Coordinates of C-alpha atoms (C1' of nucleotides) in Angstrom, one line a residue:
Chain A
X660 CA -94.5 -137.4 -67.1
X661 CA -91.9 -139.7 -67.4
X662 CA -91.0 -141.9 -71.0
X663 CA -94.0 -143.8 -72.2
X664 CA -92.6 -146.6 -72.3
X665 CA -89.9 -146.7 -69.6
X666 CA -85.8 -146.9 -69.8
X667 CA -85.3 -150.6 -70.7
X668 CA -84.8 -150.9 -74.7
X669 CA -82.7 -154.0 -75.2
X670 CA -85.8 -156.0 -75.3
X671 CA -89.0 -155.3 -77.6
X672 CA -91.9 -154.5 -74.9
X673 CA -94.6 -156.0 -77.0
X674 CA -92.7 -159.9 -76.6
X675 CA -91.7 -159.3 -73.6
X676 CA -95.1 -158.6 -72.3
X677 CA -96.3 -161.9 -73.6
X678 CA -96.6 -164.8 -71.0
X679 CA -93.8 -167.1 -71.3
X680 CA -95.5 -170.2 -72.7
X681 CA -96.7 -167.3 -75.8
X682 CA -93.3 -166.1 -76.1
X683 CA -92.0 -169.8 -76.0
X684 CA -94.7 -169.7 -79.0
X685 CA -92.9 -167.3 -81.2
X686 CA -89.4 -167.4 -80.2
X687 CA -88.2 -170.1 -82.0
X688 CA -89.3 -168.3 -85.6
X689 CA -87.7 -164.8 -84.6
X690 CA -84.1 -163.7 -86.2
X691 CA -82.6 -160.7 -84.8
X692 CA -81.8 -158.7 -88.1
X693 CA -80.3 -155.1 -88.1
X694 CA -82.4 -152.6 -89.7
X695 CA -80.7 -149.6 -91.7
X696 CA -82.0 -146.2 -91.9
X697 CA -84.6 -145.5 -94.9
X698 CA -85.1 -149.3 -95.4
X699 CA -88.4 -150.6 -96.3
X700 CA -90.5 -153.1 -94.0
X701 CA -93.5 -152.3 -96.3
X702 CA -94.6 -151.2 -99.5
X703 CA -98.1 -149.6 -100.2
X704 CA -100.4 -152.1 -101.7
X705 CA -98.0 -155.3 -101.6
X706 CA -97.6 -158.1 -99.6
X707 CA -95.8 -157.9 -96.2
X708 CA -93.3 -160.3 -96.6
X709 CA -92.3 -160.4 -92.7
X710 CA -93.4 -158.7 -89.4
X711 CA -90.8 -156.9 -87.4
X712 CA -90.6 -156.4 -83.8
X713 CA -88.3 -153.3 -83.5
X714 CA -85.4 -153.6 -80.3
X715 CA -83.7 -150.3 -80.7
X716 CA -84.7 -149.1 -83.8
X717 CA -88.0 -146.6 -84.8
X718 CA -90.2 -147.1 -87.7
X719 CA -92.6 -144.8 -88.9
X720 CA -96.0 -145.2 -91.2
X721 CA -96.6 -143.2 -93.8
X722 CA -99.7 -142.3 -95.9
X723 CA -99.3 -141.4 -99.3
X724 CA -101.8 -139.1 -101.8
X725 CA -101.8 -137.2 -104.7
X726 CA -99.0 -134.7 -106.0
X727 CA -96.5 -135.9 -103.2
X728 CA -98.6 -135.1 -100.2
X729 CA -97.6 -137.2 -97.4
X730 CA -97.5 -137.6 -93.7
X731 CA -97.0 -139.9 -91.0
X732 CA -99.5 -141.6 -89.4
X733 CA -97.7 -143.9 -87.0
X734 CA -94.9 -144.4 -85.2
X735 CA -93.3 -147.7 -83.8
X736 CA -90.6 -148.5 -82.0
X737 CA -89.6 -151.6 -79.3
X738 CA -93.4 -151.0 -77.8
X739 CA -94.7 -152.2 -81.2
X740 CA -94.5 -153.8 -84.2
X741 CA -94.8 -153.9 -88.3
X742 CA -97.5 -155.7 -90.0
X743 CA -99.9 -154.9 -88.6
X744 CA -102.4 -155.6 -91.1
X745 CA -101.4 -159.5 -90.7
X746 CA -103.2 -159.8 -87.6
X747 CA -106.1 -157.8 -89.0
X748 CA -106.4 -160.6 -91.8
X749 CA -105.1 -158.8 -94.9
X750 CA -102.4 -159.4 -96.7
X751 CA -101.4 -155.7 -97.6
X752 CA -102.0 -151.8 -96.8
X753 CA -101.8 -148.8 -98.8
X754 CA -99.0 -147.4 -96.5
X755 CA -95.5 -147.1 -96.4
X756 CA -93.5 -148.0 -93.9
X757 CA -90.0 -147.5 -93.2
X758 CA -87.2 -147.5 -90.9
X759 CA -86.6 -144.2 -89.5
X760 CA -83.7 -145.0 -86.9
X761 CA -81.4 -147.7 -87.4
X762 CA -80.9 -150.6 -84.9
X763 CA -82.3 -154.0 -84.5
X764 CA -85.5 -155.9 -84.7
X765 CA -87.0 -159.3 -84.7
X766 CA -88.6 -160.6 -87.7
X767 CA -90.8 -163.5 -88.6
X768 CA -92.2 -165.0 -92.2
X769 CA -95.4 -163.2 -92.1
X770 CA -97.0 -167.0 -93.4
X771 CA -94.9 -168.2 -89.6
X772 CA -96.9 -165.7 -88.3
X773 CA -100.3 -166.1 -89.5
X774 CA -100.0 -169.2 -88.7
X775 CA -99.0 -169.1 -85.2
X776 CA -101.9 -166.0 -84.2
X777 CA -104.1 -169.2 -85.6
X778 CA -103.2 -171.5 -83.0
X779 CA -103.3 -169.4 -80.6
X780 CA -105.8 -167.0 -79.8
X781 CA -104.2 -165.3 -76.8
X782 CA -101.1 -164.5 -78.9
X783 CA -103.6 -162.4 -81.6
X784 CA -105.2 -160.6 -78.7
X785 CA -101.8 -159.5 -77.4
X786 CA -101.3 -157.9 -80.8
X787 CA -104.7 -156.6 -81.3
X788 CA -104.3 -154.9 -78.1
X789 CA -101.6 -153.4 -79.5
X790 CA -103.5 -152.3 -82.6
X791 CA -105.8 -150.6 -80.8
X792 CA -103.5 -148.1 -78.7
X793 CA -101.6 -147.7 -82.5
X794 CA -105.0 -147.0 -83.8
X795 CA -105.5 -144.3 -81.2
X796 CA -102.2 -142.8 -81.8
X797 CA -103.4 -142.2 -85.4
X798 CA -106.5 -140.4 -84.6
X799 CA -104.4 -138.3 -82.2
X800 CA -102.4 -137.7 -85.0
X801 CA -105.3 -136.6 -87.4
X802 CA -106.7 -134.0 -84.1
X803 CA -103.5 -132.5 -84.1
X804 CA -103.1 -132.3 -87.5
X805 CA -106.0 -130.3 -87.8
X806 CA -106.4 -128.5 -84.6
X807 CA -102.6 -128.0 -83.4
X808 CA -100.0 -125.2 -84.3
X809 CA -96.7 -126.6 -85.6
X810 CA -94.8 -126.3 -82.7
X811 CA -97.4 -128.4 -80.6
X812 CA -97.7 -131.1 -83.3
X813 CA -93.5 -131.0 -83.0
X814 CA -93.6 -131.1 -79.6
X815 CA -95.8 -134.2 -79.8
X816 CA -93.6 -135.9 -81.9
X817 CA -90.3 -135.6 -80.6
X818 CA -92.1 -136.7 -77.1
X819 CA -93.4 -139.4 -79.2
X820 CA -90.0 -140.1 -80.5
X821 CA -87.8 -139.6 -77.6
X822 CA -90.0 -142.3 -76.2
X823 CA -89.0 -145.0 -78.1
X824 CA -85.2 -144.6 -78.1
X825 CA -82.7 -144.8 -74.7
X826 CA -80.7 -141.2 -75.7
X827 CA -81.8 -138.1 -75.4
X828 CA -80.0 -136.9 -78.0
X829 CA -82.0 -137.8 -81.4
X830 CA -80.8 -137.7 -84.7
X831 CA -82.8 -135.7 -86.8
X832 CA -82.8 -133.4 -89.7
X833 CA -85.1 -130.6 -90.3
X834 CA -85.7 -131.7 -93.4
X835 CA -87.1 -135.5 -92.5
X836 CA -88.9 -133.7 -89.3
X837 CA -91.0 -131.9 -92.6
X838 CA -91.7 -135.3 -94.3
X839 CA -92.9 -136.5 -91.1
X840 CA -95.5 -133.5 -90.0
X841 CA -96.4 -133.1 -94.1
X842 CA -94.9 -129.1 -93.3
X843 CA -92.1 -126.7 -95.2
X844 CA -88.5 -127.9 -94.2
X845 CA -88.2 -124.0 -93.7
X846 CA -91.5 -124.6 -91.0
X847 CA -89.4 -126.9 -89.2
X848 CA -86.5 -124.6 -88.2
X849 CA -88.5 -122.0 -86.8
X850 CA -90.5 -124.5 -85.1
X851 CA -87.2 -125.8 -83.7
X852 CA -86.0 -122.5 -82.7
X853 CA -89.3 -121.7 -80.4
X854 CA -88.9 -124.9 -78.6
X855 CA -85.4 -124.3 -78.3
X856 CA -86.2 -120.5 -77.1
X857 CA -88.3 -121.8 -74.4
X858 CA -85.3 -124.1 -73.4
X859 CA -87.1 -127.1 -74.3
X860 CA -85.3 -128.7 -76.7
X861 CA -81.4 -127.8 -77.6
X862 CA -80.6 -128.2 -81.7
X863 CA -77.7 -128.8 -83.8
X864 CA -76.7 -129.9 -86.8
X865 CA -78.3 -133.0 -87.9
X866 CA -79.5 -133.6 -84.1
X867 CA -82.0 -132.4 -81.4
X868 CA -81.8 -133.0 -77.6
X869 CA -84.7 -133.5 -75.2
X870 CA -83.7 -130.9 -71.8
X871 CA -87.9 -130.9 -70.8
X872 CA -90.0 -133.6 -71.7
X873 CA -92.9 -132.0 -68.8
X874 CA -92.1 -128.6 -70.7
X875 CA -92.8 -130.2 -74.3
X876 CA -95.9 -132.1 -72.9
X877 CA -97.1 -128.8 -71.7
X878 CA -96.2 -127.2 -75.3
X879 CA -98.2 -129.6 -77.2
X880 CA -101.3 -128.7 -75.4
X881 CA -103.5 -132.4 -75.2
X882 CA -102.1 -133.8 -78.3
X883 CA -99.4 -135.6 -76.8
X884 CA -100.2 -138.7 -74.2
X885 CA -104.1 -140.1 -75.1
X886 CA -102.5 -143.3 -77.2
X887 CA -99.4 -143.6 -74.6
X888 CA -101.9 -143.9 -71.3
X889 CA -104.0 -146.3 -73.1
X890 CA -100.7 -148.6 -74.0
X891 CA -99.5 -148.3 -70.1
X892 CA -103.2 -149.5 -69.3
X893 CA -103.3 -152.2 -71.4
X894 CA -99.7 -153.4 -71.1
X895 CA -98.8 -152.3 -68.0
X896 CA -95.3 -149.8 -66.9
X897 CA -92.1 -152.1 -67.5
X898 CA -90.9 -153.7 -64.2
X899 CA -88.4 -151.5 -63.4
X900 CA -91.1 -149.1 -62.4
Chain B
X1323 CA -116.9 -143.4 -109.6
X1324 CA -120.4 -144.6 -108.6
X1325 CA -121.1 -144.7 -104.6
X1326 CA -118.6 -146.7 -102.7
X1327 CA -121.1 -148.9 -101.4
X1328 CA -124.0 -149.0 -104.2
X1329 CA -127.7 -148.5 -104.1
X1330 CA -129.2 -151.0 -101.2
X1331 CA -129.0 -149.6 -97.6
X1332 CA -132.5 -151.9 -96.4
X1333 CA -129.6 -153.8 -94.3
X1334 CA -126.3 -154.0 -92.9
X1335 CA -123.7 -154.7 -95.5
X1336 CA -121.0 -156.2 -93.3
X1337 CA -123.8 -158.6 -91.7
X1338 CA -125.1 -159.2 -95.4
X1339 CA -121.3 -160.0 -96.3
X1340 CA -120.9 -162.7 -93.7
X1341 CA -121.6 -166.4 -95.3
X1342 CA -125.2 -167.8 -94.4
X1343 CA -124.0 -169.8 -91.4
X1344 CA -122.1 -167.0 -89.8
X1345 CA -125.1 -164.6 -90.3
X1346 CA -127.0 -167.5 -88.5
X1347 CA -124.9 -167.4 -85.7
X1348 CA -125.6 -163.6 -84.8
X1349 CA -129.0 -163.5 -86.5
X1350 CA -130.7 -164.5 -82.6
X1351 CA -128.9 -161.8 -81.0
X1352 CA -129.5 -158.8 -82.8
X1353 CA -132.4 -156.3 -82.3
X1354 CA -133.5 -154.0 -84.5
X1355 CA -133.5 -150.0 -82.9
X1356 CA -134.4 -147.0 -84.0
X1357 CA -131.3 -144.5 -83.5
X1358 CA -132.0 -140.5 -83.1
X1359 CA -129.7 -137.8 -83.8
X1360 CA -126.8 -137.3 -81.3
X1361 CA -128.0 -140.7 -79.0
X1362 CA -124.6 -141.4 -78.4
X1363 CA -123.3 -145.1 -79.4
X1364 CA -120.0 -145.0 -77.3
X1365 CA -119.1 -142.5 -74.2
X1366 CA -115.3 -142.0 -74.3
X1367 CA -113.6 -144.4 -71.5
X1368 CA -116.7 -145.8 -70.6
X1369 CA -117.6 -149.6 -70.9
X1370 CA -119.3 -150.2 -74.3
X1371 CA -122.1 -151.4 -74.0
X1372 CA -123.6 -152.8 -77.0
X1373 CA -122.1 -152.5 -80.9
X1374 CA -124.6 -151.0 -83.5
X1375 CA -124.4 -152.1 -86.8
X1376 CA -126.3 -149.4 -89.1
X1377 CA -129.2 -149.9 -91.6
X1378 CA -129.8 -146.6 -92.4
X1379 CA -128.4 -144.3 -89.9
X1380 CA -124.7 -143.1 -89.9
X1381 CA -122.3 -142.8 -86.7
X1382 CA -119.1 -140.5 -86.4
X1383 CA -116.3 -141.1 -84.1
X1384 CA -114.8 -138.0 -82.7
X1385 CA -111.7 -137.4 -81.0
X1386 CA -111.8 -135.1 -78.2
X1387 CA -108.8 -133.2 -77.5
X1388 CA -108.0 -130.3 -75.1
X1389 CA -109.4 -126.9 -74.7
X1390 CA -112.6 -128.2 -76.6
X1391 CA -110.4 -129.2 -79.8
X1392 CA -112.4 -131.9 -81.1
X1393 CA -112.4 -133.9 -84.9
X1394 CA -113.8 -136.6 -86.6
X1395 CA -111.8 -139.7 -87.1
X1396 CA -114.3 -142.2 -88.2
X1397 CA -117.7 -142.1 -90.3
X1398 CA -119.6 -145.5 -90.4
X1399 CA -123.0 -146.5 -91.9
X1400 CA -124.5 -149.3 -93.2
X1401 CA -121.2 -150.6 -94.4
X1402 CA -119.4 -151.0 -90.7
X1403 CA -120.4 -150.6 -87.3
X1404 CA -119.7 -149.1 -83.1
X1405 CA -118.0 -150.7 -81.2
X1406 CA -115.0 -152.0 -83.1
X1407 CA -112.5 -151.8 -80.2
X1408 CA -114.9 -154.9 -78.5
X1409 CA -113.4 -156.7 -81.6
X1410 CA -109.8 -155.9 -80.9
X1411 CA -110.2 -157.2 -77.3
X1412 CA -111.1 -153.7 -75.5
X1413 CA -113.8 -152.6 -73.8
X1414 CA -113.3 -148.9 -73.9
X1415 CA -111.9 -146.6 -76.3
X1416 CA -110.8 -142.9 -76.0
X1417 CA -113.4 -141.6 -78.7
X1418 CA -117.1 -140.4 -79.0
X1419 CA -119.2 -142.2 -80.7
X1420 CA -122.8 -140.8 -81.8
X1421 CA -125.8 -141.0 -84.6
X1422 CA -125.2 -138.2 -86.8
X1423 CA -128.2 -138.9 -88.6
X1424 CA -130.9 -140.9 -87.7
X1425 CA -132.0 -144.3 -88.8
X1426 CA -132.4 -148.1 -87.8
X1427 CA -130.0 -150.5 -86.4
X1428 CA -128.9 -153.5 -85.6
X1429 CA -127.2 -154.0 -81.4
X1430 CA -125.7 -156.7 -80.2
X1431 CA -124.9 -156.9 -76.8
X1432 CA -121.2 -156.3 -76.1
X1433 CA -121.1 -159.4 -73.8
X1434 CA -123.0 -161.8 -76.1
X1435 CA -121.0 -160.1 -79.3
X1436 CA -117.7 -161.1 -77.7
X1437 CA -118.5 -164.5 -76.6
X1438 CA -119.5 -165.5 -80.3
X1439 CA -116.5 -163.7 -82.0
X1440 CA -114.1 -165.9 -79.4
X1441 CA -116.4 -169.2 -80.8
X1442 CA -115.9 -168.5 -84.6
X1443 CA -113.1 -167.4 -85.9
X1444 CA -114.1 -166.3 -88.9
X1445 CA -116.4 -164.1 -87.6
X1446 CA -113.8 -162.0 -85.6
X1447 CA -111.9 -162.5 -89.2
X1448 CA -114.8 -161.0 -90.8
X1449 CA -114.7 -157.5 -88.2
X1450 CA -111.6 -157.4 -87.7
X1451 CA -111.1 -156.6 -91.8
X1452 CA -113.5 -154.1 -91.4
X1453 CA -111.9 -152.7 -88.7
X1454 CA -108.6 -153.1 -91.0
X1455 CA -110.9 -150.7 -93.6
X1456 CA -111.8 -148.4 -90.9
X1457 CA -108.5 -147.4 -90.0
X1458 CA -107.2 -146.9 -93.6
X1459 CA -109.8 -144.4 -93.2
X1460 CA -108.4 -142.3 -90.5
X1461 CA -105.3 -142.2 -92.2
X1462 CA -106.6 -140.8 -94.4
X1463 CA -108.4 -138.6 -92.7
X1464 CA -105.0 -137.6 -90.8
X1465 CA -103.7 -137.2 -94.4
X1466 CA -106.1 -134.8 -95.6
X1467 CA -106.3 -132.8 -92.1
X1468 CA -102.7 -132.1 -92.5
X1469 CA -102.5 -131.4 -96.4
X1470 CA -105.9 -130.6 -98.3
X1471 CA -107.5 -126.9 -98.1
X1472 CA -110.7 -126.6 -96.7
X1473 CA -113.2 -127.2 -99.8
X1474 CA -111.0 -130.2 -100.3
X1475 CA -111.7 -132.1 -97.1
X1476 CA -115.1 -131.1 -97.3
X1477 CA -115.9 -132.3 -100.5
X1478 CA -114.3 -135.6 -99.0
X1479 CA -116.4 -135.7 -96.4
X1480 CA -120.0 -135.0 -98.1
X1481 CA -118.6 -138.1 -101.2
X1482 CA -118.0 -140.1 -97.5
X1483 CA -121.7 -139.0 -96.2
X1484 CA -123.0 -139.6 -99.9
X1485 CA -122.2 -143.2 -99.7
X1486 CA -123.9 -144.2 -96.9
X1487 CA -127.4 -142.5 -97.2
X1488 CA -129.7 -143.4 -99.9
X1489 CA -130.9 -139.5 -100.8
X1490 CA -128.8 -136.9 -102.5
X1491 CA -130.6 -134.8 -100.4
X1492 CA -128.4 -134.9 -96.9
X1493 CA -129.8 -133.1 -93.6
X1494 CA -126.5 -131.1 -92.8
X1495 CA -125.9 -127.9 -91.2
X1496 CA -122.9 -125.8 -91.7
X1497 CA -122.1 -125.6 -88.1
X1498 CA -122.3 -129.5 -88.0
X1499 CA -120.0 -129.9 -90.7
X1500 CA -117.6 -127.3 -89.0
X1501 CA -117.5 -130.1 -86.0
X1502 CA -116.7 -132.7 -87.9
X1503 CA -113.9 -131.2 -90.2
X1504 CA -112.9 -129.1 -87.0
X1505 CA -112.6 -125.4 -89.0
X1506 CA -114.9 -122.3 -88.6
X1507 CA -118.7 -122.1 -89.1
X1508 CA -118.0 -119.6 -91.4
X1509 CA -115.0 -121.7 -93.0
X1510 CA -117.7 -124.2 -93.9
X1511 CA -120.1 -121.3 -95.1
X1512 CA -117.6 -120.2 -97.7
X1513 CA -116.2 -123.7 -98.4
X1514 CA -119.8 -124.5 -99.5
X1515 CA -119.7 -121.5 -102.1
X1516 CA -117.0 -122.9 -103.7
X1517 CA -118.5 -126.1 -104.4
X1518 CA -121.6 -124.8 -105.1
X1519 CA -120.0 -122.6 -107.7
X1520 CA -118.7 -125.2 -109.2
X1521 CA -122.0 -127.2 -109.3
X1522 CA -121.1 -129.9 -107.8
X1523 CA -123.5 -129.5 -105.1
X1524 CA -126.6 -127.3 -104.1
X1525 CA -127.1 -126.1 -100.5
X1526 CA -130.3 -125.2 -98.9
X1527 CA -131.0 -124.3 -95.2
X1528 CA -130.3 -127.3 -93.5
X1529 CA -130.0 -129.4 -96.8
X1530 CA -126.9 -130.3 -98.9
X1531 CA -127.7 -131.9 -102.4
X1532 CA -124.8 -134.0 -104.4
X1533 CA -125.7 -132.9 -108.2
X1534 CA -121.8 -134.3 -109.6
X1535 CA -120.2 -137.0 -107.8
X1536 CA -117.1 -137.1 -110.1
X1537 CA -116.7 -133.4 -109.7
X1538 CA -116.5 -133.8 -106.2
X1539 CA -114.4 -136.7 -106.0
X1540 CA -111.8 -134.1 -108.4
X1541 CA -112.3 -131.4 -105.9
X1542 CA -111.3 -133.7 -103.1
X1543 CA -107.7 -134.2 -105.1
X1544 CA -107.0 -137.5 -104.1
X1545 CA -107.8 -137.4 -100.5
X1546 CA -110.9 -139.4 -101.2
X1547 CA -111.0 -143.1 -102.4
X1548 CA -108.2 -145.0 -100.6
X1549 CA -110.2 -146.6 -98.2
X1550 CA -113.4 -147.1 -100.5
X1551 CA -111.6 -149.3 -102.6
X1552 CA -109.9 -151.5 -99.8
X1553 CA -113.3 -152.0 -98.4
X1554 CA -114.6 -152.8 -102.3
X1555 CA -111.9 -155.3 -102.6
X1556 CA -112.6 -157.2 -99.3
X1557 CA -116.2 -156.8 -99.2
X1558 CA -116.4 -157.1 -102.5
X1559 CA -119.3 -155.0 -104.4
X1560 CA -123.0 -155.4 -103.7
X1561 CA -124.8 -158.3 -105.9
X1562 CA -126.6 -155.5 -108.2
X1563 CA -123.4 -154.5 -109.5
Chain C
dC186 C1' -57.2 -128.5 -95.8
dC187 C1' -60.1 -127.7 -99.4
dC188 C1' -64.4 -128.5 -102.1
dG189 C1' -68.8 -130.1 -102.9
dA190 C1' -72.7 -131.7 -100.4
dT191 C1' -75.7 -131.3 -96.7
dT192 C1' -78.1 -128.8 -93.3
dT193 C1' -79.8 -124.7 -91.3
dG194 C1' -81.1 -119.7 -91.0
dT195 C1' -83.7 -116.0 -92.8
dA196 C1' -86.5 -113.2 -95.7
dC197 C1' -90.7 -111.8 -98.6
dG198 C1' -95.0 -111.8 -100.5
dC199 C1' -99.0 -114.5 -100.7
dT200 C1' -102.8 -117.9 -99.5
dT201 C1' -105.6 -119.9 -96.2
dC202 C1' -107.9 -119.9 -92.3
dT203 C1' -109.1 -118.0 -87.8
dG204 C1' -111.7 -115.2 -84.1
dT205 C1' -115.1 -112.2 -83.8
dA206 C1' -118.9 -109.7 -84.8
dC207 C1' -123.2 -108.5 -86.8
dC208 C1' -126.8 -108.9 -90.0
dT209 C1' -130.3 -111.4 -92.7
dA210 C1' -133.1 -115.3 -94.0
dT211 C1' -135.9 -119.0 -92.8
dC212 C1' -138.4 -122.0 -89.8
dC213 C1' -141.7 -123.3 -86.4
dA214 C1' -144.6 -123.1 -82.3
dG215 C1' -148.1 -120.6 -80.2
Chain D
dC1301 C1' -149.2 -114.1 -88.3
dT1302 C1' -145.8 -113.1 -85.2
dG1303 C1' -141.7 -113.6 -82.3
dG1304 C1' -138.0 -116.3 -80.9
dA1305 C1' -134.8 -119.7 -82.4
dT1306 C1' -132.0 -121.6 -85.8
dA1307 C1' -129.2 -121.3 -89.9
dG1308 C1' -126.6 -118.9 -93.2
dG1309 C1' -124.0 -114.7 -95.3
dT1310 C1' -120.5 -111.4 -94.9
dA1311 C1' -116.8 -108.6 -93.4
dC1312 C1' -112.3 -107.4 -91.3
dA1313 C1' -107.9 -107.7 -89.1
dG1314 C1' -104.6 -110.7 -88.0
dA1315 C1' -102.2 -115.3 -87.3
dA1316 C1' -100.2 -119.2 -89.3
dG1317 C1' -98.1 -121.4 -92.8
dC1318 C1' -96.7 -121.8 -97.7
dG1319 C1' -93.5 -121.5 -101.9
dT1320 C1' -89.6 -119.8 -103.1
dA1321 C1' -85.2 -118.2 -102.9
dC1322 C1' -80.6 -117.5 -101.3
dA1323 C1' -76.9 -117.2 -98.1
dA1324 C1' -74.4 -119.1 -94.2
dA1325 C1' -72.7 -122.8 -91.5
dT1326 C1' -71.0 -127.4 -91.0
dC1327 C1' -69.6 -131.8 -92.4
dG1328 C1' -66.8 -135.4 -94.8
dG1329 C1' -64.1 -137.4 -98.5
dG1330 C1' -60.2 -136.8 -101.4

DNA sequence: CCCGATTTGTACGCTTCTGTACCTATCCAG
DNA sequence: CTGGATAGGTACAGAAGCGTACAAATCGGG
């Protein structure tokens, strides 16, 4: 299978799916910002300030427990969006969210926002659309988090990653690829190095490249593809396809 | 911590929540049923056909992954509801839904449901915080698959059961608790031990008994609580309290 | 071009959980 | 009261992953 979410990246998906009298709506409030690595776009338990629409950068979510356990449990890029829980009709969440890849995004005044998905009820179920197929990723995430070996929940990720950036070379570090999966940094290398022994991946220093995206698929057995079909149903394979 | 949800489970807390005129507007439309054992609420990609709101049954949503891999993602009772993706403007999701353990119910017709949520906003409003609640739940859920040891999750899960029944005395099998947390039969057998040996619970054939809630909720290390106190603060306690 | 910082490779013993198997205890229908 | 069905207890070898530790490789700033 080809990318989720098709080549184009200069362009959030999740706008530019919107009928153009609903992206006439919103356009006028969006600023194109650039989004550094590690920044924050929310912080557990406070309010969203502003909702982000990523372009070419990736954002991750990330739930937090007791004694440092953490994991991700979602993962965004130019097919989605921050803030979610705005157009579920709180104010905050208990999870973190962050910029994993740098690049740009629009944002909006979360109040802007709110306001607008008031007016106009088309425009909130556009983004409760969305919600849903991110929901779904997130119970595909707690399957394989239970069910899958650590080189099919890697598999899944860097598929679910490679998706939402235009190189096939990603930069990544064994070390944040741990954070992400909630596994031993030490996990991660030999992960890599079975991936990279079936020649589906290549690794270096600080990076990973994507040679077989059907050969990954294959390796993460299921776990990888459930929230991406329902996304392409609901808002459709970009035009170039 | 007392029960998430508090003593009364003779109705539906999230109808109960909604203001008088709200509850007036769905009041004609729902119909009281009787719920057995595995009938199943949802079929996964199938149209849904009518949303359940609990009285004193409880639902699970399972994802169902290859090769039989299969988890639970969702538990519901008389604080929440089936059907949730009708709210976010969906008419199928990916996941089972079934009656875990028997009860009443309230059902709305899927058709009728959505034509009054697009009427009042506030009532979407109202389900879509739920739905906010819900998923806060599967993170956590994808947390704890990922991080917490066996007797962990499970004590979780039984503190999760344990609010939304009104008996200490819950009708659970160990090979129906090895579905929902996806591990071993025998995994749940041993798991079991351990809390009993602890006396936090007692375990019978067939029959699990809470004897200290705190206990458990210390056992469960954190993995329990997140999403019972978002749902506290929006739904705010029952009036006894 | 050298040094400290970052990243990766590898090893070891240990815990947790699995797959499988088999036996026992309890229940219920006839 | 008995026989089949259901539920639970236990055991064993092995896989998977952990915590920890340390060394090697690579990078970038001075």
């Amino acid at each position: 299978m080809a990318k989720a979410f098709g080549p184009p990246n200069d362009h959030n998906i999740l706008l530019a799916s919107l009928s153009p009298d609903l992206r006439a709506v919103l356009a006028p409030h969006l600023e194109l910002v650039r989004l550094e690595q590690r920044s924050a776009l929310e912080y557990p338990q406070e309010k969203i300030e502003r909702v982000t629409f990523p372009v070419d950068c990736v954002g991750s979510m990330v739930a937090v427990g007791d004694e440092g356990r953490r994991i991700e449990v979602g993962l965004f890029g130019f097919d989605g969006m921050s803030g979610t829980s705005i157009v579920m009709g709180v104010e905050t969440s208990p999870l973190e969210v962050f910029v994993q890849v740098a690049g740009d995004g629009y944002t909006i005044d979360t109040e802007v926002f709110r306001g607008l998905l008031d007016q106009h009820d088309a425009l909130e179920l556009h983004f409760k659309r969305y919600i849903h197929c991110l929901n779904i990723q997130t119970t595909q995430t707690a399957l394989s988090n239970g069910q899958s070996k650590l080189e099919e929940r890697l598999a899944r990720w860097l598929l679910m990653c490679h998706d939402r950036v235009s190189d096939d070379r990603m930069a990544l570090t064994h070390d944040f690829l741990s954070i992400m999966l909630g596994v031993r940094r030490a996990g991660v290398t030999v992960g890599t190095h079975i991936l990279e022994g079936k020649g589906l991946i290549r690794a270096g220093r600080g990076v990973i490249t994507i040679l077989d995206r059907d050969g990954l698929e294959a390796e993460a057995r299921g776990s990888y593809g459930v929230a991406e079909k329902e996304y392409a149903r609901l808002f459709g394979n970009p035009p170039t396809d």
